[in-house]
Amino acid sequence: MTERPAAGERAVIVQLDFGQPDLEDQLKEVRLLAESAGGIVVAEVFGRRHSPDPKTFAGKGKVQEIAAMLAAGDSDLVIFNHELSPAQERNLERELKCRVIDRTSLILDIFALRASSAEGKLQVELAQLEHLSTRLVRGWTHLERQRGGIGMRGPGETQLETDRRLLGNRVKLLKERLEKLSRQRGVQRKARRRGDTLNVSLVGYTNAGKSTLFNALTHAGVFAADQLFATLDTTARKLWIEGAGNIVISDTVGFIRDLPHSLVDAFHATLEAAIDADVLLHVVDSASHARDEQIYEVKKVLEEIGAGQMRQVIVWNKIDLTDAAPGVERDEYGNIARVRVSARSGVGLDLLRESLAEYARAKAEARRKALADAEHEAQHDYTN
């Protein structure tokens, strides 16, 4: 493949306005993404366009402005908070003489930084390779057999074809390994479903406070920080609640707007914890003015992985920042719809535990009824 410029840590962020209503939120988010990846944001470039430029996405004048910002800030990386095509990425790097990455590449880099379990690393590598497969470009032309001549006769395929074949083989191997792990987890899930234990999964927008809430409930000591994608690997712990017994709570990876499809596919195995839960605790940062859009984005990803119809309880987190009172809200059918808490201060967590206990008792009662009905049906068949 052709050599790309080396990437550094001093970054210029590019955010273009195509008529989005929440531009400031998007800019704040990409800053946090860059910082989570270990970058230092030294400048930001804005612009307004009706549509992306086919060649450089930003247009000739804006590219010149980016180049000036790079020189002024002694920067060596440009981050577009948009999805670039492979051709646009290459054209920009040729013009700017530095590494250029888009939003997808940035998120993939953070995931690679955060993955700690063997499965998490496999999932990240799979997503990265699938992303890279669209960015293989013609290079190493000295190895092409078509060139001919003494000392220039290469193998029967171009280096580009060789790269694609090797990459395809690795992708196939990773998918097979992840499928095997998924089957193993499936056996474990079936065993859990046969019992009375309530299975709860925490989902939510990244940095909504899921891991903080998970630690507050289970004292698991999972890493939690004020940064995007602080937690990648699913962690499950038992929680004993008086009057309900043990329940199992799982903490999952956070969601984000425009989450790359390659990541959704690669982390489908991890997100199966949400699919197989009895109840989803949808943790929401109530202090964020973009919370409605964040709720929408989480529900969109849940639909993608087949968990859109799961029973959800909205956990209105961070009420200590909004001066809201702790409480429980129910829907028109009497089911728990929302619980207001602060995972950091602990306010309202007793109400959340009571809500989980209610669901645990309901599951145990439903299971007892199902067993009684099955036994009655069996006796009826025997007498007949």
mmCIF file of C-alpha atoms in Angstrom:
data_model
loop_
_atom_site.group_PDB
_atom_site.id
_atom_site.type_symbol
_atom_site.label_atom_id
_atom_site.label_comp_id
_atom_site.label_asym_id
_atom_site.label_seq_id
_atom_site.Cartn_x
_atom_site.Cartn_y
_atom_site.Cartn_z
ATOM 1 C CA MET A 1 0.000 0.000 0.000
ATOM 2 C CA THR A 2 1.145 3.559 -0.504
ATOM 3 C CA GLU A 3 2.816 5.157 2.477
ATOM 4 C CA ARG A 4 0.636 7.479 4.557
ATOM 5 C CA PRO A 5 2.030 10.351 6.621
ATOM 6 C CA ALA A 6 2.777 9.572 10.237
ATOM 7 C CA ALA A 7 0.107 10.656 12.694
ATOM 8 C CA GLY A 8 0.806 12.744 15.776
ATOM 9 C CA GLU A 9 -1.156 14.027 18.746
ATOM 10 C CA ARG A 10 -1.570 17.749 17.956
ATOM 11 C CA ALA A 11 -4.797 17.902 16.007
ATOM 12 C CA VAL A 12 -6.890 20.322 13.994
ATOM 13 C CA ILE A 13 -10.603 19.527 14.063
ATOM 14 C CA VAL A 14 -12.772 20.209 11.023
ATOM 15 C CA GLN A 15 -16.536 20.605 11.473
ATOM 16 C CA LEU A 16 -18.638 21.626 8.471
ATOM 17 C CA ASP A 17 -22.220 22.809 8.648
ATOM 18 C CA PHE A 18 -24.601 21.131 6.206
ATOM 19 C CA GLY A 19 -27.666 22.508 7.960
ATOM 20 C CA GLN A 20 -27.554 20.406 11.133
ATOM 21 C CA PRO A 21 -29.495 21.865 14.083
ATOM 22 C CA ASP A 22 -27.078 20.641 16.788
ATOM 23 C CA LEU A 23 -23.705 21.764 15.467
ATOM 24 C CA GLU A 24 -22.348 22.882 18.850
ATOM 25 C CA ASP A 25 -23.152 19.508 20.410
ATOM 26 C CA GLN A 26 -21.360 17.718 17.587
ATOM 27 C CA LEU A 27 -18.306 19.936 17.997
ATOM 28 C CA LYS A 28 -18.194 19.336 21.753
ATOM 29 C CA GLU A 29 -18.466 15.624 21.156
ATOM 30 C CA VAL A 30 -15.622 15.450 18.633
ATOM 31 C CA ARG A 31 -13.411 17.409 21.046
ATOM 32 C CA LEU A 32 -14.098 14.765 23.702
ATOM 33 C CA LEU A 33 -13.435 12.012 21.176
ATOM 34 C CA ALA A 34 -10.082 13.534 20.224
ATOM 35 C CA GLU A 35 -9.099 13.933 23.875
ATOM 36 C CA SER A 36 -10.211 10.371 24.658
ATOM 37 C CA ALA A 37 -7.854 9.189 21.905
ATOM 38 C CA GLY A 38 -4.988 11.058 23.549
ATOM 39 C CA GLY A 39 -4.967 13.994 21.139
ATOM 40 C CA ILE A 40 -4.398 17.670 21.852
ATOM 41 C CA VAL A 41 -6.825 19.920 19.979
ATOM 42 C CA VAL A 42 -4.900 23.045 18.952
ATOM 43 C CA ALA A 43 -7.337 24.522 16.420
ATOM 44 C CA GLU A 44 -10.839 24.137 14.992
ATOM 45 C CA VAL A 45 -11.940 24.907 11.455
ATOM 46 C CA PHE A 46 -15.569 25.633 10.651
ATOM 47 C CA GLY A 47 -17.363 26.073 7.381
ATOM 48 C CA ARG A 48 -20.781 25.969 5.758
ATOM 49 C CA ARG A 49 -21.571 24.068 2.596
ATOM 50 C CA HIS A 50 -24.660 22.831 0.798
ATOM 51 C CA SER A 51 -22.993 19.489 0.045
ATOM 52 C CA PRO A 52 -19.549 17.864 0.429
ATOM 53 C CA ASP A 53 -16.911 18.522 -2.211
ATOM 54 C CA PRO A 54 -16.419 15.248 -4.157
ATOM 55 C CA LYS A 55 -12.617 15.611 -4.191
ATOM 56 C CA THR A 56 -11.675 16.969 -0.759
ATOM 57 C CA PHE A 57 -15.017 17.086 1.114
ATOM 58 C CA ALA A 58 -14.251 20.602 2.390
ATOM 59 C CA GLY A 59 -13.426 22.433 -0.855
ATOM 60 C CA LYS A 60 -10.246 24.100 -2.082
ATOM 61 C CA GLY A 61 -10.522 27.297 -0.005
ATOM 62 C CA LYS A 62 -11.255 25.448 3.212
ATOM 63 C CA VAL A 63 -8.342 23.048 2.603
ATOM 64 C CA GLN A 64 -6.036 26.074 2.345
ATOM 65 C CA GLU A 65 -7.441 27.362 5.643
ATOM 66 C CA ILE A 66 -6.792 23.978 7.265
ATOM 67 C CA ALA A 67 -3.205 24.048 5.965
ATOM 68 C CA ALA A 68 -2.702 27.481 7.527
ATOM 69 C CA MET A 69 -4.047 26.225 10.874
ATOM 70 C CA LEU A 70 -1.704 23.244 10.717
ATOM 71 C CA ALA A 71 1.299 25.488 10.178
ATOM 72 C CA ALA A 72 0.263 27.977 12.866
ATOM 73 C CA GLY A 73 -0.287 25.318 15.514
ATOM 74 C CA ASP A 74 2.589 23.040 14.519
ATOM 75 C CA SER A 75 -0.007 20.272 14.157
ATOM 76 C CA ASP A 76 0.410 16.902 12.483
ATOM 77 C CA LEU A 77 -3.109 15.502 12.390
ATOM 78 C CA VAL A 78 -6.448 16.607 10.913
ATOM 79 C CA ILE A 79 -9.680 15.131 12.269
ATOM 80 C CA PHE A 80 -12.860 15.504 10.210
ATOM 81 C CA ASN A 81 -16.019 15.062 12.262
ATOM 82 C CA HIS A 82 -17.577 13.506 9.187
ATOM 83 C CA GLU A 83 -17.247 10.300 7.216
ATOM 84 C CA LEU A 84 -14.722 10.669 4.406
ATOM 85 C CA SER A 85 -14.489 8.461 1.348
ATOM 86 C CA PRO A 86 -11.138 6.726 0.774
ATOM 87 C CA ALA A 87 -10.451 9.010 -2.212
ATOM 88 C CA GLN A 88 -11.214 12.170 -0.205
ATOM 89 C CA GLU A 89 -8.917 10.976 2.587
ATOM 90 C CA ARG A 90 -6.055 10.348 0.166
ATOM 91 C CA ASN A 91 -6.575 13.672 -1.635
ATOM 92 C CA LEU A 92 -6.558 15.593 1.639
ATOM 93 C CA GLU A 93 -3.376 13.889 2.826
ATOM 94 C CA ARG A 94 -1.727 14.692 -0.490
ATOM 95 C CA GLU A 95 -2.704 18.366 -0.173
ATOM 96 C CA LEU A 96 -2.030 18.818 3.544
ATOM 97 C CA LYS A 97 1.079 16.597 3.857
ATOM 98 C CA CYS A 98 -0.166 15.123 7.127
ATOM 99 C CA ARG A 99 -2.371 12.311 8.386
ATOM 100 C CA VAL A 100 -6.108 12.877 7.902
ATOM 101 C CA ILE A 101 -8.706 10.730 9.663
ATOM 102 C CA ASP A 102 -12.484 10.826 9.768
ATOM 103 C CA ARG A 103 -14.948 10.228 12.596
ATOM 104 C CA THR A 104 -15.065 6.472 12.025
ATOM 105 C CA SER A 105 -11.273 6.113 12.172
ATOM 106 C CA LEU A 106 -11.179 8.197 15.365
ATOM 107 C CA ILE A 107 -13.762 6.020 17.106
ATOM 108 C CA LEU A 108 -11.975 2.877 15.968
ATOM 109 C CA ASP A 109 -8.731 4.226 17.425
ATOM 110 C CA ILE A 110 -10.390 4.845 20.795
ATOM 111 C CA PHE A 111 -11.858 1.363 20.772
ATOM 112 C CA ALA A 112 -8.417 -0.090 20.052
ATOM 113 C CA LEU A 113 -7.045 1.914 22.980
ATOM 114 C CA ARG A 114 -9.757 0.794 25.409
ATOM 115 C CA ALA A 115 -10.211 -2.897 24.531
ATOM 116 C CA SER A 116 -8.762 -5.058 27.293
ATOM 117 C CA SER A 117 -10.372 -8.494 27.022
ATOM 118 C CA ALA A 118 -9.313 -11.000 24.369
ATOM 119 C CA GLU A 119 -12.765 -10.836 22.798
ATOM 120 C CA GLY A 120 -12.802 -7.052 22.829
ATOM 121 C CA LYS A 121 -9.482 -6.961 21.016
ATOM 122 C CA LEU A 122 -10.776 -9.409 18.401
ATOM 123 C CA GLN A 123 -13.863 -7.262 17.847
ATOM 124 C CA VAL A 124 -11.829 -4.084 17.465
ATOM 125 C CA GLU A 125 -9.396 -5.725 15.045
ATOM 126 C CA LEU A 126 -12.281 -7.009 12.941
ATOM 127 C CA ALA A 127 -13.843 -3.543 12.734
ATOM 128 C CA GLN A 128 -10.492 -1.963 11.870
ATOM 129 C CA LEU A 129 -9.732 -4.473 9.118
ATOM 130 C CA GLU A 130 -13.178 -4.072 7.579
ATOM 131 C CA HIS A 131 -12.672 -0.310 7.603
ATOM 132 C CA LEU A 132 -9.179 -0.691 6.150
ATOM 133 C CA SER A 133 -10.447 -2.893 3.339
ATOM 134 C CA THR A 134 -12.077 0.149 1.739
ATOM 135 C CA ARG A 135 -8.825 2.110 1.946
ATOM 136 C CA LEU A 136 -6.390 -0.217 0.189
ATOM 137 C CA VAL A 137 -4.883 1.737 -2.709
ATOM 138 C CA ARG A 138 -2.664 0.789 -5.610
ATOM 139 C CA GLY A 139 0.973 0.821 -4.612
ATOM 140 C CA TRP A 140 4.071 -1.309 -4.783
ATOM 141 C CA THR A 141 3.750 -1.220 -8.576
ATOM 142 C CA HIS A 142 7.298 -2.530 -8.943
ATOM 143 C CA LEU A 143 5.925 -5.937 -7.938
ATOM 144 C CA GLU A 144 3.328 -6.137 -10.667
ATOM 145 C CA ARG A 145 3.945 -8.838 -13.261
ATOM 146 C CA GLN A 146 2.540 -6.513 -15.937
ATOM 147 C CA ARG A 147 5.648 -4.320 -15.700
ATOM 148 C CA GLY A 148 7.849 -7.149 -17.078
ATOM 149 C CA GLY A 149 11.602 -6.998 -17.712
ATOM 150 C CA ILE A 150 14.574 -8.554 -15.952
ATOM 151 C CA GLY A 151 14.371 -8.049 -12.218
ATOM 152 C CA MET A 152 10.851 -6.637 -12.544
ATOM 153 C CA ARG A 153 8.847 -9.840 -12.857
ATOM 154 C CA GLY A 154 6.630 -10.032 -9.825
ATOM 155 C CA PRO A 155 4.220 -12.642 -8.509
ATOM 156 C CA GLY A 156 1.092 -13.655 -10.339
ATOM 157 C CA GLU A 157 -0.993 -11.021 -8.575
ATOM 158 C CA THR A 158 -0.452 -7.384 -7.767
ATOM 159 C CA GLN A 159 0.470 -6.359 -4.231
ATOM 160 C CA LEU A 160 -2.963 -4.760 -3.923
ATOM 161 C CA GLU A 161 -4.600 -8.098 -4.674
ATOM 162 C CA THR A 162 -2.268 -9.828 -2.236
ATOM 163 C CA ASP A 163 -3.165 -7.327 0.490
ATOM 164 C CA ARG A 164 -6.870 -7.837 -0.139
ATOM 165 C CA ARG A 165 -6.533 -11.626 -0.048
ATOM 166 C CA LEU A 166 -4.508 -11.624 3.196
ATOM 167 C CA LEU A 167 -6.877 -9.122 4.782
ATOM 168 C CA GLY A 168 -9.889 -11.214 3.725
ATOM 169 C CA ASN A 169 -8.326 -14.321 5.265
ATOM 170 C CA ARG A 170 -7.741 -12.520 8.564
ATOM 171 C CA VAL A 171 -11.301 -11.136 8.619
ATOM 172 C CA LYS A 172 -12.698 -14.637 8.037
ATOM 173 C CA LEU A 173 -10.570 -16.037 10.879
ATOM 174 C CA LEU A 174 -11.680 -13.296 13.301
ATOM 175 C CA LYS A 175 -15.343 -13.846 12.459
ATOM 176 C CA GLU A 176 -14.971 -17.570 13.101
ATOM 177 C CA ARG A 177 -13.357 -16.944 16.495
ATOM 178 C CA LEU A 178 -16.041 -14.456 17.506
ATOM 179 C CA GLU A 179 -18.779 -16.835 16.354
ATOM 180 C CA LYS A 180 -17.294 -19.566 18.543
ATOM 181 C CA LEU A 181 -17.252 -17.232 21.569
ATOM 182 C CA SER A 182 -20.821 -16.213 20.782
ATOM 183 C CA ARG A 183 -21.953 -19.864 20.798
ATOM 184 C CA GLN A 184 -20.243 -20.422 24.141
ATOM 185 C CA ARG A 185 -22.053 -17.445 25.615
ATOM 186 C CA GLY A 186 -25.309 -18.715 24.166
ATOM 187 C CA VAL A 187 -25.019 -21.900 26.233
ATOM 188 C CA GLN A 188 -24.363 -19.823 29.352
ATOM 189 C CA ARG A 189 -27.360 -17.561 28.621
ATOM 190 C CA LYS A 190 -29.702 -20.534 28.189
ATOM 191 C CA ALA A 191 -28.628 -21.801 31.597
ATOM 192 C CA ARG A 192 -29.332 -18.381 33.136
ATOM 193 C CA ARG A 193 -32.748 -18.102 31.502
ATOM 194 C CA ARG A 194 -33.814 -21.424 33.015
ATOM 195 C CA GLY A 195 -33.509 -19.931 36.495
ATOM 196 C CA ASP A 196 -35.502 -17.315 38.380
ATOM 197 C CA THR A 197 -32.637 -14.807 38.373
ATOM 198 C CA LEU A 198 -33.495 -11.456 36.805
ATOM 199 C CA ASN A 199 -31.016 -10.364 34.124
ATOM 200 C CA VAL A 200 -30.550 -6.606 33.771
ATOM 201 C CA SER A 201 -28.405 -4.811 31.222
ATOM 202 C CA LEU A 202 -27.225 -1.203 31.389
ATOM 203 C CA VAL A 203 -27.356 0.631 28.058
ATOM 204 C CA GLY A 204 -27.019 4.285 27.191
ATOM 205 C CA TYR A 205 -25.138 7.004 25.404
ATOM 206 C CA THR A 206 -21.429 7.070 26.088
ATOM 207 C CA ASN A 207 -20.487 9.104 29.167
ATOM 208 C CA ALA A 208 -24.041 8.962 30.539
ATOM 209 C CA GLY A 209 -22.744 7.407 33.759
ATOM 210 C CA LYS A 210 -23.421 3.697 33.169
ATOM 211 C CA SER A 211 -20.193 2.447 34.727
ATOM 212 C CA THR A 212 -20.548 4.811 37.690
ATOM 213 C CA LEU A 213 -24.070 3.484 38.265
ATOM 214 C CA PHE A 214 -22.842 -0.102 37.824
ATOM 215 C CA ASN A 215 -20.158 0.441 40.473
ATOM 216 C CA ALA A 216 -22.594 2.165 42.817
ATOM 217 C CA LEU A 217 -24.983 -0.797 42.648
ATOM 218 C CA THR A 218 -22.519 -3.693 42.632
ATOM 219 C CA HIS A 219 -19.253 -2.249 44.063
ATOM 220 C CA ALA A 220 -17.515 -3.907 41.091
ATOM 221 C CA GLY A 221 -14.766 -1.313 40.739
ATOM 222 C CA VAL A 222 -15.175 -1.070 36.951
ATOM 223 C CA PHE A 223 -13.135 1.758 35.393
ATOM 224 C CA ALA A 224 -15.286 4.890 35.124
ATOM 225 C CA ALA A 225 -14.112 8.278 33.877
ATOM 226 C CA ASP A 226 -15.483 11.481 32.394
ATOM 227 C CA GLN A 227 -14.522 10.491 28.875
ATOM 228 C CA LEU A 228 -16.123 8.811 25.890
ATOM 229 C CA PHE A 229 -15.963 5.005 25.679
ATOM 230 C CA ALA A 230 -14.264 4.581 29.047
ATOM 231 C CA THR A 231 -15.711 1.053 29.141
ATOM 232 C CA LEU A 232 -15.736 -1.351 26.190
ATOM 233 C CA ASP A 233 -15.932 -4.874 27.535
ATOM 234 C CA THR A 234 -19.178 -6.171 28.998
ATOM 235 C CA THR A 235 -18.937 -6.865 32.736
ATOM 236 C CA ALA A 236 -21.559 -8.811 34.701
ATOM 237 C CA ARG A 237 -21.994 -8.902 38.486
ATOM 238 C CA LYS A 238 -24.542 -10.308 40.913
ATOM 239 C CA LEU A 239 -26.520 -7.914 43.086
ATOM 240 C CA TRP A 240 -28.447 -9.121 46.121
ATOM 241 C CA ILE A 241 -31.612 -7.202 46.918
ATOM 242 C CA GLU A 242 -33.632 -7.890 50.045
ATOM 243 C CA GLY A 243 -36.969 -9.417 49.194
ATOM 244 C CA ALA A 244 -35.905 -10.376 45.679
ATOM 245 C CA GLY A 245 -32.661 -12.311 46.038
ATOM 246 C CA ASN A 246 -29.857 -12.172 43.479
ATOM 247 C CA ILE A 247 -30.105 -10.427 40.132
ATOM 248 C CA VAL A 248 -27.428 -10.192 37.426
ATOM 249 C CA ILE A 249 -26.454 -6.753 36.090
ATOM 250 C CA SER A 250 -24.332 -6.264 32.942
ATOM 251 C CA ASP A 251 -22.524 -3.082 31.956
ATOM 252 C CA THR A 252 -22.171 -2.674 28.169
ATOM 253 C CA VAL A 253 -20.311 -0.395 25.756
ATOM 254 C CA GLY A 254 -21.772 3.080 25.350
ATOM 255 C CA PHE A 255 -23.474 4.229 22.155
ATOM 256 C CA ILE A 256 -22.849 7.390 20.166
ATOM 257 C CA ARG A 257 -24.410 9.171 17.229
ATOM 258 C CA ASP A 258 -23.351 7.926 13.801
ATOM 259 C CA LEU A 259 -21.810 4.827 15.362
ATOM 260 C CA PRO A 260 -19.984 3.103 12.493
ATOM 261 C CA HIS A 261 -21.883 0.072 11.206
ATOM 262 C CA SER A 262 -18.652 -1.923 11.260
ATOM 263 C CA LEU A 263 -18.519 -1.392 15.026
ATOM 264 C CA VAL A 264 -22.161 -2.330 15.503
ATOM 265 C CA ASP A 265 -21.524 -5.553 13.571
ATOM 266 C CA ALA A 266 -18.221 -6.320 15.290
ATOM 267 C CA PHE A 267 -19.614 -5.665 18.787
ATOM 268 C CA HIS A 268 -22.865 -7.502 18.134
ATOM 269 C CA ALA A 269 -21.586 -10.377 20.282
ATOM 270 C CA THR A 270 -20.861 -8.036 23.183
ATOM 271 C CA LEU A 271 -24.231 -6.330 22.808
ATOM 272 C CA GLU A 272 -26.009 -9.677 23.035
ATOM 273 C CA ALA A 273 -26.078 -9.017 26.790
ATOM 274 C CA ALA A 274 -28.697 -6.373 25.998
ATOM 275 C CA ILE A 275 -30.650 -8.657 23.670
ATOM 276 C CA ASP A 276 -30.966 -11.419 26.282
ATOM 277 C CA ALA A 277 -31.754 -9.228 29.292
ATOM 278 C CA ASP A 278 -35.131 -9.258 31.023
ATOM 279 C CA VAL A 279 -34.943 -5.506 31.573
ATOM 280 C CA LEU A 280 -32.817 -2.770 30.014
ATOM 281 C CA LEU A 281 -31.813 0.116 32.255
ATOM 282 C CA HIS A 282 -31.419 2.942 29.748
ATOM 283 C CA VAL A 283 -29.104 5.377 31.540
ATOM 284 C CA VAL A 284 -29.571 8.996 30.423
ATOM 285 C CA ASP A 285 -27.473 12.042 31.291
ATOM 286 C CA SER A 286 -30.316 14.265 32.483
ATOM 287 C CA ALA A 287 -27.940 17.248 32.722
ATOM 288 C CA SER A 288 -27.197 17.167 28.982
ATOM 289 C CA HIS A 289 -29.330 19.474 26.852
ATOM 290 C CA ALA A 290 -28.865 16.947 24.010
ATOM 291 C CA ARG A 291 -30.431 14.139 26.052
ATOM 292 C CA ASP A 292 -33.454 13.724 23.750
ATOM 293 C CA GLU A 293 -31.235 13.125 20.742
ATOM 294 C CA GLN A 294 -29.005 10.813 22.772
ATOM 295 C CA ILE A 295 -32.057 8.760 23.764
ATOM 296 C CA TYR A 296 -33.014 8.561 20.079
ATOM 297 C CA GLU A 297 -29.522 7.409 19.069
ATOM 298 C CA VAL A 298 -29.473 4.666 21.717
ATOM 299 C CA LYS A 299 -32.901 3.409 20.642
ATOM 300 C CA LYS A 300 -31.739 3.414 17.014
ATOM 301 C CA VAL A 301 -28.757 1.155 17.819
ATOM 302 C CA LEU A 302 -30.966 -1.106 19.956
ATOM 303 C CA GLU A 303 -33.234 -1.520 16.925
ATOM 304 C CA GLU A 304 -30.198 -2.437 14.810
ATOM 305 C CA ILE A 305 -29.141 -5.239 17.149
ATOM 306 C CA GLY A 306 -32.672 -6.572 17.603
ATOM 307 C CA ALA A 307 -33.320 -5.207 21.103
ATOM 308 C CA GLY A 308 -35.725 -2.437 20.155
ATOM 309 C CA GLN A 309 -38.765 -4.143 21.693
ATOM 310 C CA MET A 310 -37.072 -5.026 24.971
ATOM 311 C CA ARG A 311 -38.621 -3.733 28.181
ATOM 312 C CA GLN A 312 -36.820 -0.529 29.173
ATOM 313 C CA VAL A 313 -36.637 1.584 32.286
ATOM 314 C CA ILE A 314 -35.202 5.066 31.775
ATOM 315 C CA VAL A 315 -32.692 5.885 34.522
ATOM 316 C CA TRP A 316 -32.609 9.680 34.672
ATOM 317 C CA ASN A 317 -29.037 10.012 35.965
ATOM 318 C CA LYS A 318 -27.026 12.999 37.275
ATOM 319 C CA ILE A 319 -29.977 14.682 39.011
ATOM 320 C CA ASP A 320 -27.423 16.214 41.379
ATOM 321 C CA LEU A 321 -26.529 18.541 38.489
ATOM 322 C CA THR A 322 -30.136 19.508 37.726
ATOM 323 C CA ASP A 323 -31.592 19.840 41.241
ATOM 324 C CA ALA A 324 -34.312 17.333 40.323
ATOM 325 C CA ALA A 325 -35.775 15.226 43.120
ATOM 326 C CA PRO A 326 -35.310 11.455 43.166
ATOM 327 C CA GLY A 327 -38.420 9.529 42.254
ATOM 328 C CA VAL A 328 -40.164 6.794 40.280
ATOM 329 C CA GLU A 329 -42.562 7.405 37.387
ATOM 330 C CA ARG A 330 -44.975 4.788 36.023
ATOM 331 C CA ASP A 331 -46.748 4.445 32.702
ATOM 332 C CA GLU A 332 -50.511 4.132 32.170
ATOM 333 C CA TYR A 333 -50.310 0.372 32.820
ATOM 334 C CA GLY A 334 -48.607 0.801 36.185
ATOM 335 C CA ASN A 335 -45.199 -0.361 34.945
ATOM 336 C CA ILE A 336 -42.060 1.480 36.043
ATOM 337 C CA ALA A 337 -41.072 3.836 33.223
ATOM 338 C CA ARG A 338 -38.473 6.169 34.740
ATOM 339 C CA VAL A 339 -36.332 6.393 37.874
ATOM 340 C CA ARG A 340 -34.526 9.619 38.826
ATOM 341 C CA VAL A 341 -31.139 9.023 40.497
ATOM 342 C CA SER A 342 -27.609 10.293 40.928
ATOM 343 C CA ALA A 343 -25.077 7.486 40.586
ATOM 344 C CA ARG A 344 -22.307 9.734 41.884
ATOM 345 C CA SER A 345 -24.005 10.894 45.093
ATOM 346 C CA GLY A 346 -26.149 7.790 45.602
ATOM 347 C CA VAL A 347 -29.401 9.726 45.772
ATOM 348 C CA GLY A 348 -32.329 7.657 44.491
ATOM 349 C CA LEU A 349 -30.424 4.370 44.271
ATOM 350 C CA ASP A 350 -32.727 2.835 46.899
ATOM 351 C CA LEU A 351 -35.658 3.566 44.566
ATOM 352 C CA LEU A 352 -33.820 1.901 41.688
ATOM 353 C CA ARG A 353 -33.139 -1.195 43.814
ATOM 354 C CA GLU A 354 -36.809 -1.355 44.775
ATOM 355 C CA SER A 355 -37.742 -1.112 41.094
ATOM 356 C CA LEU A 356 -35.404 -3.975 40.224
ATOM 357 C CA ALA A 357 -36.806 -6.020 43.097
ATOM 358 C CA GLU A 358 -40.293 -5.481 41.703
ATOM 359 C CA TYR A 359 -39.218 -6.826 38.313
ATOM 360 C CA ALA A 360 -37.396 -9.766 39.955
ATOM 361 C CA ARG A 361 -40.487 -10.760 41.923
ATOM 362 C CA ALA A 362 -42.648 -10.456 38.791
ATOM 363 C CA LYS A 363 -40.290 -12.745 36.851
ATOM 364 C CA ALA A 364 -40.217 -15.317 39.657
ATOM 365 C CA GLU A 365 -44.013 -15.279 39.882
ATOM 366 C CA ALA A 366 -44.384 -15.634 36.102
ATOM 367 C CA ARG A 367 -41.988 -18.597 36.150
ATOM 368 C CA ARG A 368 -43.875 -20.293 38.989
ATOM 369 C CA LYS A 369 -47.130 -19.816 37.114
ATOM 370 C CA ALA A 370 -45.615 -21.211 33.900
ATOM 371 C CA LEU A 371 -44.322 -24.278 35.753
ATOM 372 C CA ALA A 372 -47.689 -24.810 37.449
ATOM 373 C CA ASP A 373 -49.507 -24.523 34.111
ATOM 374 C CA ALA A 374 -47.061 -26.976 32.519
ATOM 375 C CA GLU A 375 -47.535 -29.440 35.370
ATOM 376 C CA HIS A 376 -51.318 -29.101 35.139
ATOM 377 C CA GLU A 377 -51.191 -29.660 31.381
ATOM 378 C CA ALA A 378 -49.023 -32.744 31.846
ATOM 379 C CA GLN A 379 -51.451 -34.212 34.404
ATOM 380 C CA HIS A 380 -54.365 -33.507 32.090
ATOM 381 C CA ASP A 381 -52.647 -35.321 29.215
ATOM 382 C CA TYR A 382 -51.815 -38.253 31.512
ATOM 383 C CA THR A 383 -55.403 -38.694 32.690
ATOM 384 C CA ASN A 384 -56.665 -38.607 29.133
#
